mmCIF file of C-alpha atoms and ligand atoms in Angstrom:
data_model
loop_
_atom_site.group_PDB
_atom_site.id
_atom_site.type_symbol
_atom_site.label_atom_id
_atom_site.label_comp_id
_atom_site.label_asym_id
_atom_site.label_seq_id
_atom_site.Cartn_x
_atom_site.Cartn_y
_atom_site.Cartn_z
ATOM 1 C CA MET A 11 -6.993 9.901 -28.093
ATOM 2 C CA ASN A 12 -6.584 7.120 -26.050
ATOM 3 C CA ARG A 13 -7.230 8.781 -22.693
ATOM 4 C CA THR A 14 -10.094 11.283 -21.547
ATOM 5 C CA MET A 15 -11.519 12.307 -18.374
ATOM 6 C CA ALA A 16 -14.916 13.006 -17.874
ATOM 7 C CA ALA A 17 -16.255 14.795 -14.530
ATOM 8 C CA THR A 18 -20.017 15.173 -14.193
ATOM 9 C CA ARG A 19 -21.881 17.430 -12.044
ATOM 10 C CA VAL A 20 -22.213 15.476 -8.653
ATOM 11 C CA CYS A 21 -25.498 16.869 -7.680
ATOM 12 C CA ALA A 22 -27.205 15.367 -10.432
ATOM 13 C CA LEU A 23 -26.372 12.186 -8.668
ATOM 14 C CA LEU A 24 -29.352 12.334 -6.646
ATOM 15 C CA LEU A 25 -32.230 14.385 -7.767
ATOM 16 C CA CYS A 26 -33.330 16.366 -4.542
ATOM 17 C CA CYS A 27 -36.968 16.762 -3.241
ATOM 18 C CA ALA A 28 -37.655 19.756 -5.347
ATOM 19 C CA THR A 29 -37.715 17.178 -8.337
ATOM 20 C CA ALA A 30 -38.994 14.191 -6.357
ATOM 21 C CA CYS A 31 -42.319 15.733 -5.012
ATOM 22 C CA THR A 32 -43.607 17.710 -7.986
ATOM 23 C CA ARG A 33 -47.524 16.823 -6.417
ATOM 24 C CA ARG A 34 -46.548 18.406 -3.027
ATOM 25 C CA SER A 35 -45.905 21.968 -2.137
ATOM 26 C CA LYS A 36 -42.723 23.151 -3.450
ATOM 27 C CA PRO A 37 -40.080 23.718 -1.101
ATOM 28 C CA ALA A 38 -37.950 27.050 -1.015
ATOM 29 C CA GLU A 39 -34.443 25.935 -2.390
ATOM 30 C CA ARG A 40 -31.201 27.692 -3.544
ATOM 31 C CA SER A 41 -28.012 25.771 -4.804
ATOM 32 C CA TRP A 42 -24.553 27.567 -5.660
ATOM 33 C CA PRO A 43 -21.167 26.140 -6.076
ATOM 34 C CA ALA A 44 -18.976 25.051 -3.105
ATOM 35 C CA MET A 45 -16.268 22.621 -2.529
ATOM 36 C CA GLY A 46 -15.884 21.470 -5.972
ATOM 37 C CA THR A 47 -19.604 21.110 -6.522
ATOM 38 C CA PHE A 48 -22.822 22.380 -5.938
ATOM 39 C CA ALA A 49 -24.383 22.844 -2.606
ATOM 40 C CA SER A 50 -28.161 23.442 -2.042
ATOM 41 C CA VAL A 51 -30.269 24.369 0.919
ATOM 42 C CA ALA A 52 -34.255 23.354 0.892
ATOM 43 C CA LEU A 53 -36.937 24.502 3.422
ATOM 44 C CA PRO A 54 -40.399 24.044 3.293
ATOM 45 C CA GLU A 55 -42.548 26.292 1.636
ATOM 46 C CA ALA A 56 -43.860 27.825 5.064
ATOM 47 C CA ASP A 57 -40.468 28.767 6.282
ATOM 48 C CA ALA A 58 -39.345 30.355 3.108
ATOM 49 C CA GLU A 59 -38.562 33.524 4.860
ATOM 50 C CA LYS A 60 -35.400 31.612 6.408
ATOM 51 C CA LEU A 61 -33.712 30.494 3.294
ATOM 52 C CA ASP A 62 -31.453 33.589 2.956
ATOM 53 C CA SER A 63 -29.966 33.132 6.477
ATOM 54 C CA CYS A 64 -29.696 29.428 6.100
ATOM 55 C CA VAL A 65 -27.670 29.775 2.923
ATOM 56 C CA THR A 66 -25.464 32.317 4.447
ATOM 57 C CA GLN A 67 -24.689 29.975 7.360
ATOM 58 C CA ALA A 68 -24.212 26.922 5.006
ATOM 59 C CA ALA A 69 -21.890 28.773 2.706
ATOM 60 C CA ALA A 70 -19.775 29.946 5.556
ATOM 61 C CA VAL A 71 -19.538 26.401 6.722
ATOM 62 C CA PHE A 72 -18.582 25.015 3.719
ATOM 63 C CA ASN A 73 -16.213 27.927 2.790
ATOM 64 C CA GLU A 74 -14.219 27.444 6.148
ATOM 65 C CA LEU A 75 -13.850 23.563 5.465
ATOM 66 C CA THR A 76 -12.656 24.130 1.995
ATOM 67 C CA GLY A 77 -10.124 26.308 3.543
ATOM 68 C CA THR A 78 -9.289 23.867 6.172
ATOM 69 C CA LEU A 79 -9.545 20.334 4.250
ATOM 70 C CA SER A 80 -8.997 21.118 0.647
ATOM 71 C CA VAL A 81 -5.947 19.111 -0.774
ATOM 72 C CA PHE A 82 -5.833 21.973 -3.499
ATOM 73 C CA ASP A 83 -5.260 25.147 -1.452
ATOM 74 C CA PRO A 84 -1.875 25.101 -0.507
ATOM 75 C CA LYS A 85 -2.830 26.991 2.789
ATOM 76 C CA SER A 86 -5.251 24.166 3.854
ATOM 77 C CA ASP A 87 -4.179 21.844 6.737
ATOM 78 C CA ILE A 88 -4.483 18.844 4.846
ATOM 79 C CA ALA A 89 -1.772 20.221 2.037
ATOM 80 C CA THR A 90 0.188 21.239 4.707
ATOM 81 C CA LEU A 91 0.237 17.543 6.378
ATOM 82 C CA ASN A 92 1.115 16.135 2.979
ATOM 83 C CA ARG A 93 4.179 18.619 2.412
ATOM 84 C CA ALA A 94 5.558 17.451 6.085
ATOM 85 C CA ALA A 95 5.039 13.554 4.910
ATOM 86 C CA GLY A 96 8.206 11.674 6.592
ATOM 87 C CA LYS A 97 9.281 14.848 8.112
ATOM 88 C CA LYS A 98 7.535 15.998 11.075
ATOM 89 C CA PRO A 99 3.878 16.460 12.412
ATOM 90 C CA VAL A 100 1.829 19.620 11.579
ATOM 91 C CA PRO A 101 -0.612 21.249 13.905
ATOM 92 C CA VAL A 102 -4.047 20.881 12.506
ATOM 93 C CA SER A 103 -7.242 22.637 13.503
ATOM 94 C CA SER A 104 -10.141 21.154 15.515
ATOM 95 C CA ALA A 105 -12.258 20.524 12.609
ATOM 96 C CA THR A 106 -9.085 18.925 10.509
ATOM 97 C CA HIS A 107 -8.757 16.799 13.858
ATOM 98 C CA THR A 108 -11.933 15.555 14.160
ATOM 99 C CA MET A 109 -12.123 14.797 10.315
ATOM 100 C CA LEU A 110 -9.047 12.863 10.263
ATOM 101 C CA SER A 111 -10.215 10.691 13.519
ATOM 102 C CA LEU A 112 -13.281 10.023 11.806
ATOM 103 C CA SER A 113 -11.764 9.053 8.640
ATOM 104 C CA LEU A 114 -9.419 6.646 10.693
ATOM 105 C CA GLU A 115 -12.194 5.156 12.664
ATOM 106 C CA TYR A 116 -13.913 4.601 9.171
ATOM 107 C CA ALA A 117 -10.647 3.122 7.649
ATOM 108 C CA ALA A 118 -10.670 0.326 10.603
ATOM 109 C CA VAL A 119 -14.435 -0.556 10.317
ATOM 110 C CA THR A 120 -14.088 -1.243 6.747
ATOM 111 C CA GLY A 121 -10.619 -2.832 7.053
ATOM 112 C CA GLY A 122 -8.780 -0.403 5.252
ATOM 113 C CA CYS A 123 -11.302 -0.390 2.137
ATOM 114 C CA PHE A 124 -12.082 3.110 2.914
ATOM 115 C CA ASP A 125 -8.589 4.813 3.202
ATOM 116 C CA PRO A 126 -7.568 8.496 3.832
ATOM 117 C CA THR A 127 -4.283 8.170 2.693
ATOM 118 C CA ILE A 128 -5.282 6.885 -0.772
ATOM 119 C CA GLY A 129 -3.739 10.272 -2.209
ATOM 120 C CA PRO A 130 -0.746 8.806 -4.247
ATOM 121 C CA LEU A 131 -2.947 6.081 -5.989
ATOM 122 C CA VAL A 132 -5.690 8.848 -6.876
ATOM 123 C CA ARG A 133 -2.922 10.996 -8.399
ATOM 124 C CA PHE A 134 -1.167 7.882 -9.832
ATOM 125 C CA TRP A 135 -4.537 7.196 -12.022
ATOM 126 C CA GLY A 136 -4.661 10.372 -13.344
ATOM 127 C CA PHE A 137 -7.155 11.872 -10.688
ATOM 128 C CA HIS A 138 -6.868 15.268 -9.022
ATOM 129 C CA HIS A 139 -5.529 17.021 -12.525
ATOM 130 C CA ALA A 140 -2.439 14.828 -12.555
ATOM 131 C CA GLU A 141 -1.193 13.295 -15.939
ATOM 132 C CA VAL A 142 -3.454 10.072 -16.839
ATOM 133 C CA PRO A 143 -1.225 7.147 -17.807
ATOM 134 C CA ALA A 144 -0.749 6.613 -21.528
ATOM 135 C CA SER A 145 -1.262 3.072 -21.248
ATOM 136 C CA LEU A 146 -2.140 0.432 -18.465
ATOM 137 C CA PRO A 147 0.698 0.643 -15.614
ATOM 138 C CA ALA A 148 2.794 -1.759 -15.082
ATOM 139 C CA ARG A 149 2.267 -4.023 -11.749
ATOM 140 C CA ASP A 150 5.320 -2.655 -10.160
ATOM 141 C CA ASP A 151 4.641 0.840 -10.500
ATOM 142 C CA VAL A 152 1.082 0.261 -8.850
ATOM 143 C CA GLN A 153 2.782 -1.495 -6.208
ATOM 144 C CA ALA A 154 5.342 1.382 -5.727
ATOM 145 C CA ALA A 155 2.303 3.713 -5.726
ATOM 146 C CA LEU A 156 0.526 1.248 -3.211
ATOM 147 C CA ARG A 157 3.329 1.264 -0.795
ATOM 148 C CA LEU A 158 2.883 4.900 -0.123
ATOM 149 C CA CYS A 159 -0.611 4.595 0.977
ATOM 150 C CA GLY A 160 -1.918 2.963 4.356
ATOM 151 C CA TYR A 161 -3.943 4.512 7.027
ATOM 152 C CA ARG A 162 -1.819 3.254 9.849
ATOM 153 C CA HIS A 163 0.954 5.537 9.083
ATOM 154 C CA LEU A 164 -1.229 8.432 9.777
ATOM 155 C CA LYS A 165 -0.673 9.315 12.938
ATOM 156 C CA LEU A 166 -2.955 11.709 15.137
ATOM 157 C CA LYS A 167 -1.584 13.468 18.390
ATOM 158 C CA ARG A 168 -3.676 15.555 20.563
ATOM 159 C CA SER A 169 -3.639 18.579 18.270
ATOM 160 C CA ALA A 170 -1.192 17.500 15.306
ATOM 161 C CA ALA A 171 -1.098 14.942 12.696
ATOM 162 C CA PHE A 172 1.882 13.145 10.969
ATOM 163 C CA LEU A 173 2.239 11.171 7.668
ATOM 164 C CA GLU A 174 5.067 8.661 8.586
ATOM 165 C CA GLN A 175 6.594 8.147 5.193
ATOM 166 C CA PRO A 176 7.825 10.464 2.804
ATOM 167 C CA GLY A 177 5.457 10.897 -0.452
ATOM 168 C CA MET A 178 2.226 9.778 1.359
ATOM 169 C CA ALA A 179 -1.035 12.048 0.926
ATOM 170 C CA VAL A 180 -3.928 12.066 2.550
ATOM 171 C CA ASP A 181 -7.258 12.635 0.452
ATOM 172 C CA LEU A 182 -10.650 13.277 1.732
ATOM 173 C CA GLY A 183 -12.478 13.274 -1.409
ATOM 174 C CA GLY A 184 -14.606 10.464 -0.379
ATOM 175 C CA ILE A 185 -15.519 11.789 3.233
ATOM 176 C CA ALA A 186 -15.100 15.783 3.427
ATOM 177 C CA LYS A 187 -18.569 16.607 1.878
ATOM 178 C CA GLY A 188 -20.313 14.244 4.491
ATOM 179 C CA PHE A 189 -18.667 15.838 7.295
ATOM 180 C CA ALA A 190 -19.240 19.265 6.079
ATOM 181 C CA VAL A 191 -23.163 18.456 5.665
ATOM 182 C CA ASP A 192 -23.402 17.294 9.283
ATOM 183 C CA VAL A 193 -21.505 20.291 10.583
ATOM 184 C CA CYS A 194 -23.728 22.560 8.522
ATOM 185 C CA PHE A 195 -27.049 20.581 9.677
ATOM 186 C CA ASP A 196 -25.868 20.566 13.376
ATOM 187 C CA LYS A 197 -25.248 24.244 12.923
ATOM 188 C CA LEU A 198 -28.814 25.056 11.388
ATOM 189 C CA LEU A 199 -30.778 22.894 14.027
ATOM 190 C CA ALA A 200 -28.841 25.053 16.538
ATOM 191 C CA ARG A 201 -30.314 27.573 15.327
ATOM 192 C CA ASN A 202 -33.724 26.422 15.644
ATOM 193 C CA VAL A 203 -34.302 25.518 11.726
ATOM 194 C CA SER A 204 -36.031 22.223 12.534
ATOM 195 C CA ARG A 205 -37.164 21.279 8.729
ATOM 196 C CA VAL A 206 -34.493 21.627 6.202
ATOM 197 C CA MET A 207 -32.392 19.575 3.472
ATOM 198 C CA VAL A 208 -28.823 20.200 2.957
ATOM 199 C CA ASN A 209 -27.180 18.807 -0.323
ATOM 200 C CA LEU A 210 -23.590 18.780 -1.170
ATOM 201 C CA GLY A 211 -22.442 17.155 -4.199
ATOM 202 C CA GLY A 212 -25.370 14.266 -3.630
ATOM 203 C CA ASN A 213 -24.351 14.127 0.062
ATOM 204 C CA ILE A 214 -27.768 14.900 1.825
ATOM 205 C CA ARG A 215 -29.094 15.014 5.091
ATOM 206 C CA ALA A 216 -32.561 16.278 6.121
ATOM 207 C CA ALA A 217 -34.552 17.094 9.343
ATOM 208 C CA GLY A 218 -38.290 17.204 9.958
ATOM 209 C CA SER A 219 -40.823 17.164 7.051
ATOM 210 C CA PRO A 220 -41.076 19.709 3.876
ATOM 211 C CA GLY A 221 -45.053 19.528 4.629
ATOM 212 C CA ASN A 222 -46.598 16.521 3.406
ATOM 213 C CA GLY A 223 -44.375 13.375 4.509
ATOM 214 C CA PRO A 224 -40.924 13.009 4.466
ATOM 215 C CA TRP A 225 -38.059 14.678 2.536
ATOM 216 C CA ARG A 226 -37.707 12.246 -0.683
ATOM 217 C CA VAL A 227 -34.704 12.100 -2.798
ATOM 218 C CA GLY A 228 -34.531 10.368 -5.967
ATOM 219 C CA VAL A 229 -31.650 7.729 -6.675
ATOM 220 C CA ARG A 230 -29.982 8.146 -10.226
ATOM 221 C CA HIS A 231 -30.139 5.492 -12.630
ATOM 222 C CA PRO A 232 -26.561 4.610 -12.982
ATOM 223 C CA PHE A 233 -26.636 3.917 -16.750
ATOM 224 C CA ASP A 234 -28.965 6.768 -17.787
ATOM 225 C CA GLY A 235 -28.268 9.996 -16.189
ATOM 226 C CA ASP A 236 -31.606 11.418 -17.337
ATOM 227 C CA SER A 237 -33.696 8.706 -15.104
ATOM 228 C CA ILE A 238 -34.097 7.563 -11.614
ATOM 229 C CA VAL A 239 -34.532 4.130 -10.435
ATOM 230 C CA GLY A 240 -36.705 4.885 -7.435
ATOM 231 C CA VAL A 241 -36.768 7.063 -4.554
ATOM 232 C CA ILE A 242 -35.671 7.272 -0.789
ATOM 233 C CA ARG A 243 -37.514 8.904 2.267
ATOM 234 C CA LEU A 244 -35.298 10.374 4.788
ATOM 235 C CA ILE A 245 -36.544 10.192 8.429
ATOM 236 C CA GLY A 246 -35.430 11.370 11.500
ATOM 237 C CA GLY A 247 -32.255 13.377 10.330
ATOM 238 C CA GLN A 248 -31.195 10.439 8.328
ATOM 239 C CA ALA A 249 -28.520 11.349 5.403
ATOM 240 C CA VAL A 250 -27.724 9.611 2.053
ATOM 241 C CA ALA A 251 -24.812 9.521 -0.370
ATOM 242 C CA THR A 252 -24.010 7.657 -3.525
ATOM 243 C CA SER A 253 -20.532 6.527 -4.862
ATOM 244 C CA GLY A 254 -20.480 5.612 -8.686
ATOM 245 C CA ASN A 255 -18.376 4.908 -11.455
ATOM 246 C CA TYR A 256 -19.923 7.288 -14.048
ATOM 247 C CA GLU A 257 -19.368 10.051 -11.867
ATOM 248 C CA ARG A 258 -15.545 10.499 -12.586
ATOM 249 C CA PHE A 259 -13.193 8.217 -14.565
ATOM 250 C CA VAL A 260 -10.270 8.136 -16.781
ATOM 251 C CA THR A 261 -10.167 6.434 -20.278
ATOM 252 C CA ILE A 262 -6.826 4.043 -20.643
ATOM 253 C CA GLU A 263 -6.424 2.365 -23.946
ATOM 254 C CA GLY A 264 -9.883 2.478 -24.683
ATOM 255 C CA LYS A 265 -11.124 1.062 -21.233
ATOM 256 C CA ARG A 266 -12.963 3.263 -18.470
ATOM 257 C CA TYR A 267 -11.343 3.289 -14.934
ATOM 258 C CA ALA A 268 -13.542 4.791 -12.149
ATOM 259 C CA HIS A 269 -11.781 7.370 -9.283
ATOM 260 C CA ILE A 270 -12.204 4.785 -6.336
ATOM 261 C CA ILE A 271 -9.371 2.972 -5.919
ATOM 262 C CA ASP A 272 -9.180 -0.344 -4.103
ATOM 263 C CA PRO A 273 -6.505 0.177 -1.730
ATOM 264 C CA ARG A 274 -5.687 -3.551 -1.612
ATOM 265 C CA SER A 275 -4.586 -3.567 -4.930
ATOM 266 C CA GLY A 276 -3.881 -0.343 -6.032
ATOM 267 C CA MET A 277 -6.265 -0.714 -8.856
ATOM 268 C CA PRO A 278 -9.373 1.272 -9.666
ATOM 269 C CA VAL A 279 -12.349 -0.741 -8.600
ATOM 270 C CA GLN A 280 -14.053 -2.961 -11.312
ATOM 271 C CA GLY A 281 -17.597 -4.176 -11.067
ATOM 272 C CA MET A 282 -19.769 -1.943 -9.319
ATOM 273 C CA ALA A 283 -21.901 0.805 -10.973
ATOM 274 C CA ALA A 284 -23.352 2.578 -7.801
ATOM 275 C CA VAL A 285 -23.533 2.169 -4.176
ATOM 276 C CA THR A 286 -26.123 4.271 -2.336
ATOM 277 C CA VAL A 287 -26.003 4.502 1.479
ATOM 278 C CA VAL A 288 -28.726 5.851 3.780
ATOM 279 C CA ALA A 289 -27.208 6.290 7.583
ATOM 280 C CA PRO A 290 -27.857 8.370 10.647
ATOM 281 C CA THR A 291 -24.884 11.057 9.743
ATOM 282 C CA ALA A 292 -23.881 12.305 6.327
ATOM 283 C CA VAL A 293 -20.340 11.328 6.975
ATOM 284 C CA GLU A 294 -21.262 7.661 7.799
ATOM 285 C CA ALA A 295 -23.094 7.493 4.178
ATOM 286 C CA ASP A 296 -20.272 9.611 2.588
ATOM 287 C CA ALA A 297 -17.519 7.076 4.158
ATOM 288 C CA LEU A 298 -19.561 4.079 3.638
ATOM 289 C CA SER A 299 -20.500 4.606 0.352
ATOM 290 C CA THR A 300 -17.069 4.628 -0.980
ATOM 291 C CA ALA A 301 -15.730 1.947 1.381
ATOM 292 C CA LEU A 302 -19.055 -0.223 0.227
ATOM 293 C CA PHE A 303 -18.499 0.385 -3.624
ATOM 294 C CA VAL A 304 -14.755 -1.162 -2.838
ATOM 295 C CA MET A 305 -16.208 -3.671 -0.984
ATOM 296 C CA GLY A 306 -18.713 -4.997 -3.194
ATOM 297 C CA THR A 307 -22.435 -6.585 -2.479
ATOM 298 C CA ARG A 308 -21.428 -9.318 -0.493
ATOM 299 C CA GLN A 309 -18.580 -8.302 1.529
ATOM 300 C CA GLY A 310 -20.445 -4.748 1.980
ATOM 301 C CA CYS A 311 -23.798 -6.471 3.124
ATOM 302 C CA ALA A 312 -21.676 -8.274 5.553
ATOM 303 C CA LEU A 313 -20.684 -4.960 7.113
ATOM 304 C CA LEU A 314 -23.855 -3.442 7.244
ATOM 305 C CA SER A 315 -25.308 -6.562 8.810
ATOM 306 C CA ARG A 316 -23.391 -5.421 11.918
ATOM 307 C CA ARG A 317 -24.561 -1.579 11.665
ATOM 308 C CA SER A 318 -28.381 -1.876 11.946
ATOM 309 C CA GLU A 319 -29.199 1.859 11.249
ATOM 310 C CA THR A 320 -27.292 1.769 7.625
ATOM 311 C CA HIS A 321 -29.049 0.536 4.910
ATOM 312 C CA ALA A 322 -27.413 0.303 1.088
ATOM 313 C CA ILE A 323 -28.654 -0.180 -2.597
ATOM 314 C CA PHE A 324 -25.931 -1.927 -4.512
ATOM 315 C CA VAL A 325 -25.678 -1.903 -8.180
ATOM 316 C CA GLU A 326 -23.051 -4.082 -9.925
ATOM 317 C CA ASP A 327 -21.837 -2.884 -13.347
ATOM 318 C CA GLN A 328 -23.998 -5.160 -15.375
ATOM 319 C CA LYS A 329 -27.078 -5.237 -17.859
ATOM 320 C CA PRO A 330 -29.690 -5.737 -16.936
ATOM 321 C CA LEU A 331 -29.807 -3.610 -14.215
ATOM 322 C CA HIS A 332 -30.401 -5.304 -10.818
ATOM 323 C CA LEU A 333 -30.747 -3.181 -7.596
ATOM 324 C CA ARG A 334 -29.787 -5.100 -4.648
ATOM 325 C CA ILE A 335 -30.977 -3.947 -1.290
ATOM 326 C CA THR A 336 -30.198 -4.488 2.404
ATOM 327 C CA PRO A 337 -33.250 -5.473 4.523
ATOM 328 C CA GLY A 338 -33.544 -2.057 6.115
ATOM 329 C CA MET A 339 -33.830 -0.359 2.970
ATOM 330 C CA GLN A 340 -37.062 -1.463 2.197
ATOM 331 C CA ALA A 341 -38.809 0.664 4.202
ATOM 332 C CA LEU A 342 -36.982 3.703 2.911
ATOM 333 C CA PHE A 343 -36.843 2.834 -0.759
ATOM 334 C CA THR A 344 -39.547 2.918 -3.303
ATOM 335 C CA PRO A 345 -38.420 1.751 -7.036
ATOM 336 C CA GLU A 346 -39.910 3.393 -10.109
ATOM 337 C CA PRO A 347 -42.402 1.158 -11.502
ATOM 338 C CA ALA A 348 -40.268 0.091 -14.365
ATOM 339 C CA PHE A 349 -37.693 -1.022 -11.769
ATOM 340 C CA ALA A 350 -39.951 -2.462 -9.346
ATOM 341 C CA HIS A 351 -39.234 -6.123 -11.044
ATOM 342 C CA SER A 352 -35.195 -5.256 -10.829
ATOM 343 C CA VAL A 353 -34.804 -5.397 -6.818
ATOM 344 C CA ARG A 354 -33.645 -7.966 -4.890
ATOM 345 C CA VAL A 355 -33.517 -7.921 -0.796
ATOM 346 C CA LEU A 356 -30.385 -9.415 0.119
ATOM 347 C CA PRO A 357 -30.610 -12.049 2.644
ATOM 348 C CA PRO A 358 -29.297 -11.089 6.185
ATOM 349 C CA THR A 359 -25.737 -11.967 6.637
ATOM 350 C CA PRO A 360 -25.295 -14.777 9.857
HETATM 351 P P1 AMP B 17 -16.862 9.302 -3.166
HETATM 352 O O1 AMP B 17 -17.596 10.088 -4.481
HETATM 353 O O2 AMP B 17 -17.649 9.671 -2.060
HETATM 354 O O3 AMP B 17 -17.330 7.420 -3.216
HETATM 355 O O4 AMP B 17 -15.288 9.591 -3.220
HETATM 356 C C1 AMP B 17 -14.742 9.342 -4.334
HETATM 357 C C2 AMP B 17 -13.315 10.065 -4.084
HETATM 358 O O5 AMP B 17 -12.755 9.672 -2.783
HETATM 359 C C3 AMP B 17 -12.321 9.832 -4.921
HETATM 360 O O6 AMP B 17 -12.409 10.705 -6.219
HETATM 361 C C4 AMP B 17 -11.191 9.820 -4.291
HETATM 362 O O7 AMP B 17 -10.466 11.218 -3.987
HETATM 363 C C5 AMP B 17 -11.405 9.197 -3.050
HETATM 364 N N1 AMP B 17 -10.821 7.763 -2.938
HETATM 365 C C6 AMP B 17 -10.773 7.032 -3.718
HETATM 366 N N2 AMP B 17 -10.888 5.818 -3.451
HETATM 367 C C7 AMP B 17 -10.854 5.765 -2.022
HETATM 368 C C8 AMP B 17 -10.816 4.959 -0.887
HETATM 369 N N3 AMP B 17 -10.481 3.365 -1.232
HETATM 370 N N4 AMP B 17 -10.697 5.061 0.241
HETATM 371 C C9 AMP B 17 -11.210 6.692 0.661
HETATM 372 N N5 AMP B 17 -11.206 7.514 -0.218
HETATM 373 C C10 AMP B 17 -11.009 7.063 -1.789
HETATM 374 MG MG1 MG B 18 -17.846 9.206 0.102
#
């Protein structure tokens, strides 16, 4: 077999507070399948009686957004938009409109390294149930798929969206879960839930404190799914997300290719193992973890020097492991003792 496909449970990516805070009071937590991954809500032990209603609320948000944003649901706004590519604009819900407009903002901010129209390349490389190429594709074929991508050809009107070329396809796999976490988080806070952690496939946002100190999230070791490299503290409503090459990949001619594609070349990104981002919102953490995975350490760090509230850990795909962190991450990240010597603080970019 020269091709295999592996998908690991993304929720294992970041071990949430219940695992990381064993010496503290144990939060009340429940998880369930949602949006093709696992969702969970955690509350401080003292608020455990609110868990049922929070889970009901969160599950309703995630179900509704799946019906609107999923490329796999033929009735969703996104599937409808993709079918109408090159033909006509289609009406979209206000949630879809907000999501697409945020996607275009992150595409602009990252110089197109985050590209919501990456769909044709994602399928070309054999993700999303498409056939994995039997051998490494020819450059011309990659270029042909690449020509179908380009966020500048996704046009948003007041309550409609349009893909200008036939064959284009929106894929929100790199941002939709973060967006869904923010929608859920805002709904829970509006219902007077002030201490909560929401997790959707490793896209996590937390408010308040679970009791003694902030919510804490373990960061998975990219080369060893059974261990963590350290713990991140989330303060003041912050969110965290990780993009990794171990999450989902295809194997072509014995070599692994990760599910994050560089929209500049059309090739799956090589050289990065994982990028973890802490940001003021889950949508920013999700979009930028994907984009920084594409941009790499140097370019990614330069981008974050212009976003003072967003911090990252870059792990390149080489051994021994190095954790390169932006200056602002120092106050939030505590490495496990075994990895303390592997941490380097990246110099601020002029
Ligand atoms: P994440 O795990 O959040 O980094 O998202 C990865 C998913 O985002 C992939 O499975 C694709 O669906 C999609 N994706 C891949 N490459 C890109 C890219 N360059 N920009 C935006 N989305 C991407
Ligand atoms: Mg992402």
